[in-house]
């Protein structure tokens, strides 16, 4: 990473050293599996309990709620959608699934797959501020709606959704609500009782946890069946040996995420603002999207009029700056912004930068000239033939 | 593990030191995700390719076949069953799934779950030798059979199934075949072309790999859809960042499994035989089941007439010897043996012991007196009131 600047923490954030150290004993001495019927499994119970406890604390879950440890956020999302189909759609005939045009692929493709099984998936469009309004959801709801599934905040633009209002609407209409909290945990203060979601999923990659970590919160009283069936692990809700090193690492990362939340909301937000102002000053016509909205402290999407974002991403990469334009598990940033009413060409000029608690002032100082040089180079090449 | 004897390697085997070392760089420097659109992802491509290559070699897969890396064998089994439902049952109306009374929980519960979705699961009984005969499967097959799903060998008794004959039957009748190869990899010599299964799943825990590892082989030309949807990872067949440290560790474990296969088949088989003979000599009336069958080299199930296996397991555990009686993800050993026609009380006296390449002569020497003392203690207590 010498001399490079990593501003793609919404895709994956560097695992913390403390987290990795915490995992080590579970590769060497404590290598058993908690479901084994003897001491080699039983010796893991304290660490198992502590790992879960940290996840409960991170989410703000109560003892009577359930938290499952999964292999990824994507698995947790699939778990929710699949379970709602089995537990509600097959029981009640409610077969409509509502999601949004800004979701990541797991929610979009997960609900779409149900269409093979006589379900309907509906997509709510954001308004011009990147917001999914309760009114827009209400307009999609029918008596056959089973689930509303959306991200609490977008990991590329940082725009935070009015989830408490959406939850109130869902509960009033007897509809289950799933929130993906991957990008807000450790970055936003909230009271879980004020939200009242039935399911909350999250991924470890964005929390400086090891890879192979995700979780699913299931509110007490909400019916849920397993996604990976077989075996009695995790109360019968997820088969397969519990991945102890990863659970312990995830628990450690969860603790650190809470401990550093203040820092994220102040210092990292300051660095993000510094990046935005620096880029605006250095690249003519550039501006961050959705600056007036309530946003996450660590990410921003910036427009570079007259530049194609794929070329900019490629050129910055060559110069050692790593950013994101969506695609992969994210919605493409051009499509996402166009859904918010942004002109198509401008939308496809946008790049997302996401910081972490490891991002330094020095890195931002080095990032700004890389961005402005890359943008200038591309504008020079394309002058006259990209509008 | 001081002074303890670990003979439960069919549940989980100690990760090899080489494997753990191989993973380490992917926690510290190489912490990116291969799907990221920049150098931090691209730098992982060589290790990604090498990891897969080792899994292909372990299974004996061809370049045109597909191997998916999953979080567990249970996930891979769920993947097969779910995909057959989506790709075949929904297309063709073939809705019968055949499995066996000796399967582990993922296959049994996975096929049973499909019953909520207008499918039928049928269970083939083994013969008195612990064998699932092609004739017994043929008797269950109907024109609506979609899939036959079974374990290549049982991880408790070690009995190997006549999978080539079962495959021939399935192909003749136009039925897909799924084999779980968890217990045979690195322990059995075979030619994959002689078997011809459509799907082969396996778990890493039994291969001295890190936890959180499993894989699914999909024969070239066999249709398969994702189980965890969302994102383009692994050719769109499994969403979620590829767990690089675990893939690298799994690849290393796969290599070692092939390198030590000869040792497993000779030295470990010798130790297993030594254990069997030692126990037979020390515990009156004890005997290993299925000794005349083709069995895996590393495991055995031994009858202890007049003793309840739960009590024996508990007492051996207290004395530092770790073994297994099924349950958890395994079928209970008593039910499994009873399905083979063993008298119910005798079936519930049986304990399974599974060795690994780390098992030593000294451990077997220490295990035998622990087993015989524990059995003697229990027989003394129960004399007169357990038949």
XYZ file of C-alpha atoms in Angstrom:
774
model
C 0.000 0.000 0.000
C 3.090 2.217 -0.155
C 2.118 5.655 -1.470
C -1.313 4.465 -2.493
C -4.526 5.989 -1.161
C -7.391 3.652 -0.387
C -10.791 5.356 -0.593
C -13.003 2.356 -1.288
C -13.955 1.377 2.249
C -17.587 0.834 1.297
C -16.430 -2.164 -0.742
C -14.049 -3.561 1.831
C -12.152 -2.065 4.755
C -8.807 -3.294 6.012
C -9.244 -5.777 8.884
C -8.011 -4.270 12.138
C -4.847 -5.714 13.662
C -6.574 -6.283 16.986
C -9.247 -8.294 15.206
C -6.732 -10.493 13.454
C -4.814 -11.094 16.701
C -8.030 -12.052 18.472
C -8.690 -14.733 15.853
C -5.325 -16.473 16.097
C -5.911 -18.802 19.084
C -8.941 -20.213 17.268
C -6.754 -21.440 14.418
C -4.173 -23.113 16.640
C -5.293 -24.443 20.043
C -9.006 -23.759 20.035
C -9.748 -25.347 16.667
C -12.785 -27.418 17.668
C -16.390 -26.807 16.744
C -18.914 -25.825 19.420
C -21.417 -28.439 18.253
C -19.041 -31.338 19.019
C -20.297 -33.487 21.918
C -17.169 -33.210 24.063
C -14.709 -30.893 25.765
C -13.008 -29.917 22.476
C -16.280 -28.258 21.519
C -17.363 -27.122 24.977
C -14.150 -25.187 25.601
C -15.352 -22.742 22.932
C -18.572 -21.699 24.685
C -17.193 -18.596 26.452
C -15.726 -17.196 23.218
C -18.871 -18.086 21.310
C -20.997 -16.223 23.816
C -18.691 -13.200 23.869
C -18.667 -13.038 20.066
C -22.450 -12.976 19.872
C -22.646 -10.501 22.752
C -20.554 -7.999 20.783
C -22.855 -8.334 17.783
C -25.937 -7.806 19.974
C -24.348 -4.688 21.441
C -23.346 -3.337 18.039
C -26.893 -3.629 16.704
C -28.565 -2.710 19.983
C -30.481 -5.997 20.067
C -32.280 -7.242 23.174
C -31.671 -10.608 24.768
C -34.955 -11.951 23.407
C -34.065 -10.998 19.824
C -32.038 -13.381 17.673
C -28.760 -12.678 15.962
C -27.430 -15.214 13.486
C -23.821 -15.276 12.402
C -23.591 -15.824 8.635
C -20.792 -16.007 6.073
C -21.668 -12.623 4.550
C -24.204 -9.834 4.386
C -25.356 -11.278 1.054
C -26.164 -14.572 2.770
C -28.094 -12.708 5.494
C -30.137 -10.843 2.845
C -30.893 -14.101 1.029
C -31.874 -15.602 4.382
C -34.471 -12.886 5.011
C -36.045 -13.033 1.554
C -36.106 -16.819 1.485
C -37.549 -17.078 4.988
C -40.287 -14.528 4.305
C -41.262 -16.589 1.261
C -41.438 -19.803 3.294
C -42.956 -18.394 6.472
C -45.333 -15.760 5.099
C -45.904 -16.061 1.367
C -46.582 -19.789 1.455
C -48.807 -19.366 4.533
C -50.725 -16.191 3.707
C -50.539 -15.848 -0.071
C -48.956 -12.386 0.331
C -46.506 -12.515 -2.550
C -45.377 -8.954 -3.267
C -41.881 -7.808 -2.357
C -41.022 -4.123 -2.457
C -37.487 -2.864 -2.839
C -35.780 0.214 -4.291
C -33.849 1.183 -7.422
C -30.764 1.936 -5.330
C -30.322 -1.430 -3.641
C -27.300 -3.634 -3.826
C -27.506 -6.809 -5.864
C -28.473 -9.262 -3.104
C -31.772 -7.516 -2.362
C -32.556 -6.803 -6.019
C -31.751 -10.283 -7.313
C -33.083 -12.036 -4.216
C -36.551 -10.545 -4.634
C -36.408 -10.986 -8.390
C -35.686 -14.697 -8.062
C -38.980 -15.131 -6.237
C -40.710 -14.190 -9.474
C -40.039 -17.764 -10.616
C -42.171 -18.834 -7.697
C -45.295 -16.801 -8.382
C -44.156 -13.683 -6.539
C -44.013 -10.083 -7.722
C -41.127 -7.734 -6.985
C -41.721 -4.005 -7.187
C -39.080 -1.288 -7.311
C -39.554 2.098 -5.652
C -37.757 5.040 -7.260
C -35.863 7.607 -5.134
C -36.681 11.300 -5.245
C -34.246 13.921 -6.515
C -32.515 13.967 -3.123
C -31.676 10.265 -3.232
C -34.409 9.581 -0.680
C -36.933 6.738 -0.690
C -39.961 8.513 0.746
C -42.594 6.674 2.769
C -45.119 8.125 0.300
C -43.364 6.427 -2.620
C -43.440 3.116 -0.742
C -47.071 3.637 0.268
C -47.965 4.067 -3.392
C -46.530 0.604 -4.150
C -48.099 -1.226 -1.222
C -51.019 -3.529 -1.876
C -52.938 -5.882 0.422
C -50.655 -8.627 -0.889
C -47.353 -6.971 0.098
C -45.245 -9.288 2.300
C -41.937 -7.444 2.722
C -40.259 -4.086 2.210
C -36.488 -4.518 1.887
C -33.994 -1.682 1.570
C -30.615 -0.344 2.672
C -30.612 1.954 5.690
C -28.121 4.164 3.857
C -26.424 3.969 0.494
C -22.755 2.986 0.652
C -21.786 5.035 -2.412
C -23.621 8.346 -1.910
C -23.970 8.095 1.878
C -27.611 9.240 1.801
C -29.493 7.977 4.871
C -33.099 6.829 4.396
C -35.995 7.810 6.679
C -36.217 4.273 8.007
C -38.230 5.075 11.142
C -41.029 6.564 9.025
C -40.840 3.642 6.615
C -41.033 1.231 9.568
C -44.095 3.023 10.955
C -45.791 2.723 7.572
C -44.940 -0.979 7.283
C -46.196 -1.837 10.746
C -49.403 0.101 10.219
C -50.021 -1.945 7.081
C -48.945 -5.314 8.548
C -45.873 -5.606 6.322
C -42.489 -6.958 7.354
C -39.483 -4.635 7.091
C -35.907 -5.636 6.330
C -33.091 -3.091 6.568
C -29.555 -3.661 5.428
C -27.413 -1.828 7.978
C -23.995 -2.646 6.514
C -22.975 0.948 5.850
C -24.405 2.617 8.975
C -23.084 0.433 11.795
C -20.379 2.246 13.703
C -21.168 5.387 11.724
C -24.629 6.416 12.891
C -26.289 6.826 16.286
C -29.765 5.330 16.562
C -32.121 3.651 19.003
C -33.298 0.309 17.727
C -36.717 0.791 19.361
C -37.198 3.977 17.345
C -36.671 2.005 14.154
C -38.531 -1.232 14.773
C -37.328 -3.254 11.794
C -38.177 -6.954 11.742
C -34.896 -7.959 10.109
C -31.539 -6.170 10.018
C -28.697 -7.633 7.974
C -25.073 -6.538 7.848
C -21.732 -7.500 6.394
C -18.341 -7.580 8.132
C -16.136 -6.333 5.278
C -17.105 -2.711 5.909
C -16.482 -2.987 9.660
C -12.768 -3.895 9.531
C -13.800 -7.470 10.337
C -12.253 -10.497 8.623
C -13.814 -11.708 5.390
C -16.454 -14.391 5.716
C -18.513 -12.454 8.254
C -22.106 -11.272 8.179
C -25.071 -11.306 10.511
C -28.826 -11.224 10.663
C -30.879 -9.648 13.452
C -34.385 -11.077 13.814
C -36.702 -9.110 16.064
C -38.251 -11.106 18.889
C -41.582 -12.535 17.729
C -40.762 -12.442 14.010
C -40.974 -15.873 12.419
C -37.849 -17.006 10.649
C -36.795 -20.340 9.160
C -33.269 -21.412 8.225
C -31.762 -20.600 4.837
C -28.927 -23.156 5.017
C -30.753 -26.139 6.524
C -29.215 -29.180 8.217
C -27.817 -29.463 11.717
C -28.764 -27.793 14.944
C -26.144 -25.041 14.947
C -27.354 -21.545 15.888
C -30.678 -22.822 17.229
C -31.300 -24.749 14.011
C -31.384 -21.480 12.046
C -28.091 -21.962 10.189
C -26.376 -25.282 9.524
C -22.616 -25.679 9.322
C -19.883 -25.449 11.972
C -19.807 -21.969 13.445
C -16.708 -20.310 11.973
C -15.161 -19.560 15.371
C -12.111 -17.508 14.276
C -14.316 -15.313 12.115
C -16.980 -14.929 14.806
C -14.351 -13.908 17.346
C -12.823 -11.482 14.829
C -16.231 -10.090 13.954
C -17.027 -9.596 17.651
C -13.767 -7.727 18.147
C -14.429 -5.568 15.063
C -17.947 -4.824 16.334
C -16.552 -3.581 19.642
C -14.019 -1.382 17.889
C -16.717 -0.013 15.579
C -18.678 1.234 18.575
C -15.575 2.592 20.301
C -14.608 4.590 17.208
C -18.076 5.843 16.237
C -17.488 9.298 17.679
C -14.241 9.536 15.746
C -15.982 8.504 12.516
C -18.695 11.103 13.029
C -16.246 13.934 13.700
C -12.721 13.407 12.371
C -13.555 11.174 9.419
C -16.434 13.494 8.499
C -13.932 16.364 8.577
C -11.603 14.478 6.221
C -14.509 13.691 3.909
C -15.441 17.400 3.838
C -11.816 18.292 3.213
C -11.743 15.897 0.266
C -14.957 17.366 -1.136
C -13.784 20.970 -0.798
C -10.334 20.142 -2.124
C -11.715 18.410 -5.207
C -14.231 21.183 -5.848
C -11.414 23.742 -5.740
C -9.060 21.678 -7.915
C -11.464 20.319 -10.558
C -13.586 22.921 -12.301
C -17.268 22.147 -12.264
C -16.986 19.165 -9.905
C -19.395 18.921 -6.978
C -20.556 16.348 -4.412
C -24.064 14.957 -4.769
C -26.678 15.165 -2.016
C -24.645 17.486 0.187
C -27.789 18.902 1.750
C -29.092 15.501 2.790
C -28.408 13.634 5.988
C -25.431 11.561 4.919
C -23.025 9.035 6.405
C -19.839 10.679 7.662
C -17.389 8.661 5.595
C -18.474 8.639 1.963
C -19.248 10.947 -0.901
C -20.089 10.756 -4.573
C -18.582 13.525 -6.676
C -19.556 14.617 -10.197
C -16.798 15.287 -12.729
C -18.657 16.906 -15.636
C -17.172 16.035 -19.016
C -15.348 12.957 -17.754
C -16.431 9.313 -18.097
C -16.239 7.755 -14.632
C -14.885 4.409 -15.871
C -11.902 6.151 -17.452
C -11.383 8.274 -14.339
C -11.508 5.230 -12.062
C -8.991 3.441 -14.272
C -6.603 6.386 -14.429
C -6.774 7.061 -10.670
C -6.088 3.366 -10.099
C -2.947 3.692 -12.248
C -1.893 6.600 -10.086
C -2.460 4.620 -6.862
C -5.832 5.982 -5.755
C -8.574 3.386 -5.260
C -12.220 4.459 -5.466
C -15.524 3.083 -6.774
C -18.185 3.646 -9.427
C -20.554 0.860 -8.385
C -21.066 -2.366 -10.241
C -20.171 -5.720 -8.640
C -22.500 -6.021 -5.678
C -23.364 -2.298 -5.813
C -25.806 -0.727 -8.225
C -23.840 1.159 -10.917
C -23.462 4.705 -9.733
C -24.621 6.087 -13.095
C -27.879 4.148 -12.935
C -28.342 5.046 -9.301
C -27.963 8.785 -9.898
C -30.042 8.673 -13.070
C -32.829 7.093 -10.985
C -32.611 10.241 -8.800
C -33.242 12.387 -11.879
C -29.624 13.292 -12.603
C -28.870 13.800 -16.307
C -27.498 10.546 -17.721
C -24.126 11.876 -18.917
C -23.502 13.721 -15.675
C -24.548 10.626 -13.691
C -21.927 8.571 -15.516
C -19.226 11.087 -14.588
C -19.588 10.389 -10.857
C -17.114 8.583 -8.614
C -17.647 7.454 -5.018
C -14.944 7.829 -2.375
C -15.302 6.150 1.023
C -12.983 6.788 3.973
C -12.320 4.794 7.130
C -10.892 5.468 10.568
C -7.492 4.641 9.082
C -7.693 7.425 6.488
C -5.232 10.241 7.228
C -4.949 13.940 6.426
C -1.847 13.088 4.423
C -3.802 10.642 2.268
C -6.460 13.251 1.517
C -3.690 15.730 0.684
C -2.252 13.224 -1.780
C -5.652 12.182 -3.161
C -6.743 15.639 -4.285
C -3.937 16.246 -6.816
C -4.241 12.663 -8.135
C -7.945 13.231 -8.751
C -7.453 16.633 -10.343
C -4.580 15.464 -12.562
C -6.544 12.436 -13.729
C -9.632 14.527 -14.457
C -7.548 17.123 -16.319
C -5.844 14.448 -18.424
C -9.168 12.936 -19.432
C -10.719 16.308 -20.215
C -7.760 17.115 -22.429
C -8.163 13.854 -24.368
C -11.908 14.104 -24.723
C -12.152 17.831 -25.366
C -14.615 18.480 -28.119
C -16.117 15.054 -28.443
C -17.570 14.245 -25.010
C -20.306 16.818 -24.379
C -4.712 -31.123 24.133
C -2.250 -32.339 26.772
C -2.851 -36.036 27.416
C -6.117 -36.029 25.575
C -6.852 -38.255 22.577
C -8.850 -36.761 19.738
C -10.706 -39.411 17.715
C -13.512 -37.277 16.272
C -11.937 -36.202 12.999
C -15.117 -36.875 11.049
C -16.664 -33.925 12.912
C -13.702 -31.605 12.607
C -9.984 -32.129 12.076
C -7.292 -29.839 13.400
C -6.271 -27.265 10.748
C -2.748 -27.938 9.527
C -0.032 -25.458 10.502
C 0.987 -25.004 6.874
C -2.576 -24.102 6.016
C -2.799 -21.488 8.726
C 0.551 -19.973 7.721
C -0.585 -19.774 4.098
C -3.630 -17.736 5.141
C -1.780 -15.088 7.118
C -0.727 -12.678 4.332
C -4.387 -12.442 3.310
C -5.305 -10.994 6.677
C -2.548 -8.369 6.727
C -1.279 -7.020 3.389
C -3.512 -8.745 0.878
C -6.807 -7.876 2.518
C -8.679 -6.654 -0.566
C -11.504 -8.389 -2.372
C -10.992 -9.737 -5.891
C -14.197 -8.119 -7.154
C -12.952 -4.576 -6.378
C -12.360 -2.551 -9.562
C -8.745 -1.622 -8.825
C -5.271 -2.908 -8.011
C -6.190 -3.749 -4.401
C -8.508 -6.390 -5.833
C -6.466 -7.366 -8.872
C -3.384 -8.197 -6.808
C -5.314 -11.198 -5.485
C -5.884 -12.891 -8.844
C -2.845 -15.227 -8.735
C -3.746 -16.529 -5.266
C -7.393 -16.824 -6.244
C -6.479 -18.916 -9.268
C -4.056 -21.114 -7.306
C -6.664 -21.721 -4.600
C -9.239 -22.904 -7.102
C -6.636 -24.965 -8.961
C -5.922 -26.972 -5.808
C -9.626 -27.687 -5.342
C -9.939 -28.816 -8.980
C -6.975 -31.130 -8.509
C -8.330 -32.538 -5.252
C -11.650 -33.457 -6.841
C -10.170 -34.416 -10.200
C -12.310 -31.843 -12.013
C -11.659 -30.800 -15.606
C -11.113 -27.228 -16.707
C -14.583 -27.061 -18.230
C -16.250 -28.156 -14.976
C -17.152 -25.572 -12.352
C -16.017 -25.498 -8.731
C -17.617 -23.003 -6.391
C -16.040 -22.044 -3.111
C -18.689 -21.912 -0.373
C -18.725 -21.231 3.372
C -19.382 -24.895 4.240
C -20.347 -28.280 2.909
C -23.842 -27.664 4.282
C -24.125 -24.564 2.105
C -22.935 -26.555 -0.935
C -25.565 -29.244 -0.284
C -28.279 -26.604 0.057
C -27.007 -25.056 -3.167
C -27.470 -28.307 -5.097
C -30.958 -29.036 -3.795
C -32.145 -25.466 -4.270
C -30.695 -25.230 -7.767
C -32.221 -28.532 -8.890
C -35.587 -27.222 -7.690
C -35.203 -23.970 -9.648
C -33.545 -25.360 -12.764
C -35.289 -28.713 -13.138
C -38.372 -29.050 -10.974
C -39.831 -25.692 -11.978
C -38.994 -26.363 -15.639
C -39.886 -30.028 -16.019
C -42.321 -30.765 -13.206
C -40.010 -33.535 -11.928
C -40.480 -33.082 -8.212
C -39.221 -36.210 -6.478
C -35.985 -36.162 -4.514
C -34.429 -39.424 -3.375
C -32.031 -39.639 -0.454
C -31.060 -42.245 2.142
C -31.713 -42.982 5.793
C -28.016 -42.542 6.592
C -27.516 -39.020 5.290
C -26.324 -36.073 7.283
C -28.808 -33.365 8.162
C -28.210 -30.984 5.246
C -29.328 -33.516 2.624
C -32.194 -34.863 4.736
C -33.587 -31.478 5.784
C -32.792 -29.838 2.441
C -34.906 -32.302 0.480
C -37.579 -32.314 3.171
C -37.938 -28.537 2.984
C -38.931 -28.853 -0.671
C -42.063 -30.654 0.493
C -43.459 -27.177 1.335
C -43.104 -26.440 -2.345
C -45.029 -29.350 -3.834
C -42.096 -31.767 -3.912
C -41.790 -35.282 -2.531
C -38.720 -36.579 -0.723
C -38.158 -40.328 -0.541
C -35.757 -42.143 1.750
C -33.910 -45.297 0.682
C -33.024 -47.752 3.438
C -29.568 -49.360 3.591
C -29.095 -53.133 3.553
C -27.641 -55.063 6.496
C -24.121 -54.193 5.334
C -24.727 -50.453 5.528
C -24.915 -50.283 1.725
C -27.384 -48.329 -0.384
C -27.821 -50.716 -3.293
C -28.647 -49.495 -6.801
C -31.606 -51.897 -6.671
C -33.005 -50.133 -3.593
C -32.701 -46.789 -5.377
C -34.205 -48.212 -8.569
C -37.229 -49.331 -6.581
C -37.827 -45.722 -5.470
C -37.314 -44.085 -8.866
C -40.338 -42.828 -10.733
C -40.663 -40.875 -13.984
C -40.886 -37.761 -11.820
C -37.576 -38.253 -9.963
C -35.331 -35.180 -10.324
C -32.359 -35.918 -8.065
C -30.648 -38.671 -6.105
C -28.553 -37.200 -3.288
C -26.324 -39.207 -0.965
C -22.969 -39.364 0.798
C -20.179 -41.167 -1.030
C -19.213 -42.762 2.285
C -20.536 -42.503 5.806
C -18.318 -40.485 8.151
C -19.249 -42.518 11.234
C -19.119 -46.128 10.011
C -16.775 -45.514 7.079
C -18.845 -47.690 4.717
C -18.289 -46.671 1.076
C -21.281 -46.687 -1.260
C -21.292 -48.174 -4.768
C -21.526 -44.721 -6.288
C -20.405 -45.681 -9.815
C -23.272 -48.159 -10.109
C -25.692 -45.633 -8.643
C -24.448 -43.034 -11.153
C -24.946 -45.452 -14.058
C -28.510 -46.072 -12.904
C -29.226 -42.349 -12.553
C -27.865 -41.495 -15.987
C -29.747 -44.319 -17.623
C -32.941 -42.925 -16.122
C -32.200 -39.254 -16.790
C -31.848 -38.354 -13.113
C -29.309 -35.964 -11.623
C -26.879 -37.335 -9.049
C -25.377 -35.426 -6.123
C -22.638 -37.002 -4.007
C -21.297 -35.577 -0.794
C -17.586 -36.383 -0.866
C -16.632 -34.795 2.464
C -15.391 -37.979 4.094
C -13.665 -39.602 1.105
C -11.438 -36.806 -0.219
C -7.814 -37.501 0.559
C -8.829 -40.961 1.798
C -9.950 -42.787 -1.325
C -8.522 -43.244 -4.821
C -11.012 -42.802 -7.646
C -11.313 -41.590 -11.229
C -13.945 -38.916 -11.559
C -14.896 -40.165 -15.053
C -15.697 -43.573 -13.584
C -18.156 -41.932 -11.206
C -19.865 -39.329 -13.354
C -21.777 -37.444 -10.670
C -23.435 -34.170 -11.678
C -22.736 -32.475 -8.368
C -20.097 -33.211 -5.727
C -20.104 -31.239 -2.480
C -17.520 -31.254 0.283
C -16.641 -29.551 3.531
C -13.239 -28.266 4.683
C -13.454 -29.166 8.379
C -12.588 -32.817 7.711
C -9.631 -31.917 5.480
C -7.571 -30.000 8.069
C -8.714 -26.788 6.330
C -9.781 -23.690 8.242
C -13.420 -23.385 9.271
C -15.698 -21.571 6.863
C -14.683 -23.694 3.874
C -16.732 -25.852 1.550
C -17.030 -26.394 -2.173
C -19.346 -27.548 -4.901
C -18.274 -29.299 -8.104
C -20.715 -28.907 -10.988
C -20.073 -31.169 -13.961
C -19.672 -29.390 -17.271
C -23.054 -29.134 -18.979
C -25.110 -29.439 -15.774
C -27.346 -26.432 -15.239
C -26.897 -24.670 -11.935
C -28.223 -21.387 -10.573
C -26.896 -19.463 -7.569
C -28.068 -20.202 -4.027
C -26.839 -16.941 -2.482
C -27.837 -14.452 -5.193
C -26.521 -10.909 -5.665
C -23.235 -9.804 -7.193
C -21.097 -11.264 -9.918
C -18.603 -13.116 -7.731
C -17.724 -16.672 -8.817
C -19.302 -16.253 -12.223
C -22.525 -15.013 -10.662
C -23.009 -18.370 -8.927
C -22.311 -17.194 -5.374
C -22.624 -13.631 -4.117
C -20.437 -12.177 -1.383
C -16.737 -11.286 -1.304
C -14.640 -14.386 -1.839
C -13.179 -15.247 1.567
C -9.567 -15.089 0.370
C -7.748 -16.291 3.519
C -10.069 -19.283 3.760
C -9.813 -20.088 0.039
C -6.017 -19.979 0.246
C -6.084 -22.142 3.378
C -8.509 -24.568 1.768
C -6.285 -24.805 -1.315
C -3.286 -25.593 0.849
C -5.255 -28.201 2.812
C -6.429 -29.761 -0.456
C -2.845 -30.151 -1.646
C -1.792 -31.701 1.640
C -4.767 -34.066 1.546
C -3.594 -35.462 -1.787
C 0.031 -35.641 -0.645
C -0.916 -37.634 2.448
C -3.504 -39.929 0.851
C -1.103 -42.857 0.679
C -0.272 -42.384 4.351
C -3.969 -42.288 5.254
C -4.625 -45.486 3.326
C -1.736 -47.398 4.920
C -0.527 -46.040 8.267
C -3.796 -44.525 9.476
C -5.643 -47.670 8.386
C -3.126 -49.657 10.446
C -3.815 -47.478 13.499
C -7.559 -47.855 12.983
C -7.144 -51.646 12.841
C -4.955 -51.518 15.950
C -7.679 -49.594 17.758
C -10.333 -52.093 16.672
C -8.295 -55.116 17.717
C -7.228 -53.469 20.953
C -10.778 -52.627 21.936
C -12.063 -56.073 20.969
C -9.423 -57.654 23.181
C -10.032 -55.267 26.100
C -13.831 -55.002 26.111
C -15.663 -58.295 26.179
C -18.269 -58.628 23.450
C -17.278 -55.427 21.627
C -16.870 -55.543 17.847
C -16.577 -53.134 14.930
C -19.511 -52.881 12.542
C -19.203 -53.521 8.792
C -15.662 -54.849 8.975
C -16.194 -56.914 5.843
C -17.313 -53.942 3.767
C -15.157 -51.580 1.776
C -14.582 -48.872 4.353
C -12.704 -45.598 4.670
C -9.256 -46.086 6.243
C -9.707 -43.708 9.157
C -12.960 -44.444 10.944
C -14.813 -47.206 12.687
C -17.995 -47.714 14.649
C -17.700 -50.146 17.526
C -20.483 -51.891 19.448
C -20.285 -52.025 23.256
C -23.062 -54.462 24.187
C -24.719 -53.616 27.486
C -23.541 -50.002 27.503
C -25.532 -46.901 26.524
C -23.423 -44.951 24.045
C -24.375 -41.537 25.457
C -23.055 -42.527 28.857
C -19.923 -43.998 27.308
C -19.268 -40.865 25.255
C -19.698 -38.722 28.348
C -17.416 -40.843 30.486
C -14.681 -41.074 27.823
C -14.908 -37.295 27.438
C -14.303 -36.960 31.200
C -11.236 -39.150 30.766
C -9.918 -37.036 27.864
C -10.940 -39.186 24.887
C -13.099 -37.462 22.292
C -15.316 -39.559 20.008
C -18.774 -39.380 18.447
C -22.216 -41.000 18.515
C -23.832 -38.905 15.759
C -26.403 -36.225 16.310
C -25.652 -32.613 15.381
C -25.181 -32.636 11.633
C -24.759 -36.427 11.598
C -27.569 -38.923 11.758
C -27.671 -40.451 15.259
C -25.563 -43.569 15.168
C -28.284 -45.621 16.883
C -30.853 -44.707 14.214
C -28.339 -45.258 11.456
C -27.442 -48.766 12.633
C -31.049 -49.653 13.374
C -31.846 -48.705 9.745
C -29.261 -51.358 8.773
C -31.211 -53.943 10.754
C -29.108 -53.847 13.932
C -31.082 -54.558 17.114
C -32.121 -51.256 18.657
C -30.389 -51.653 22.021
C -27.161 -52.842 20.415
C -27.358 -49.970 17.898
C -27.513 -47.484 20.780
C -24.371 -48.979 22.330
C -22.194 -47.985 19.361
C -19.529 -45.280 19.309
C -17.679 -43.936 16.264
C -13.945 -43.177 16.354
C -12.274 -41.281 13.506
C -8.518 -40.853 13.145
C -6.437 -38.376 11.148
C -2.908 -38.183 9.819
C -1.963 -36.594 13.148
C -3.120 -39.620 15.171
C -0.190 -41.482 16.731
C 0.509 -44.995 17.951
C 0.857 -43.538 21.421
C -2.621 -42.045 21.264
C -4.122 -45.376 20.259
C -2.201 -47.035 23.097
C -3.717 -44.535 25.518
C -7.188 -44.690 23.977
C -7.698 -48.423 24.434
C -7.480 -48.499 28.266
C -9.636 -45.351 28.527
C -12.326 -47.031 26.421
C -12.150 -50.310 28.302
C -12.166 -48.644 31.742
C -15.133 -46.476 30.799
C -17.068 -49.446 29.405
C -16.253 -51.519 32.492
C -17.377 -48.734 34.837
C -20.687 -48.404 33.037
C -21.285 -52.130 32.904
C -20.675 -52.278 36.644
C -23.244 -49.548 37.315
C -25.871 -50.923 34.983
C -25.401 -54.607 35.720
C -28.738 -56.232 36.022
C -30.940 -53.443 34.747
C -29.695 -52.692 31.242
C -30.241 -55.848 29.202
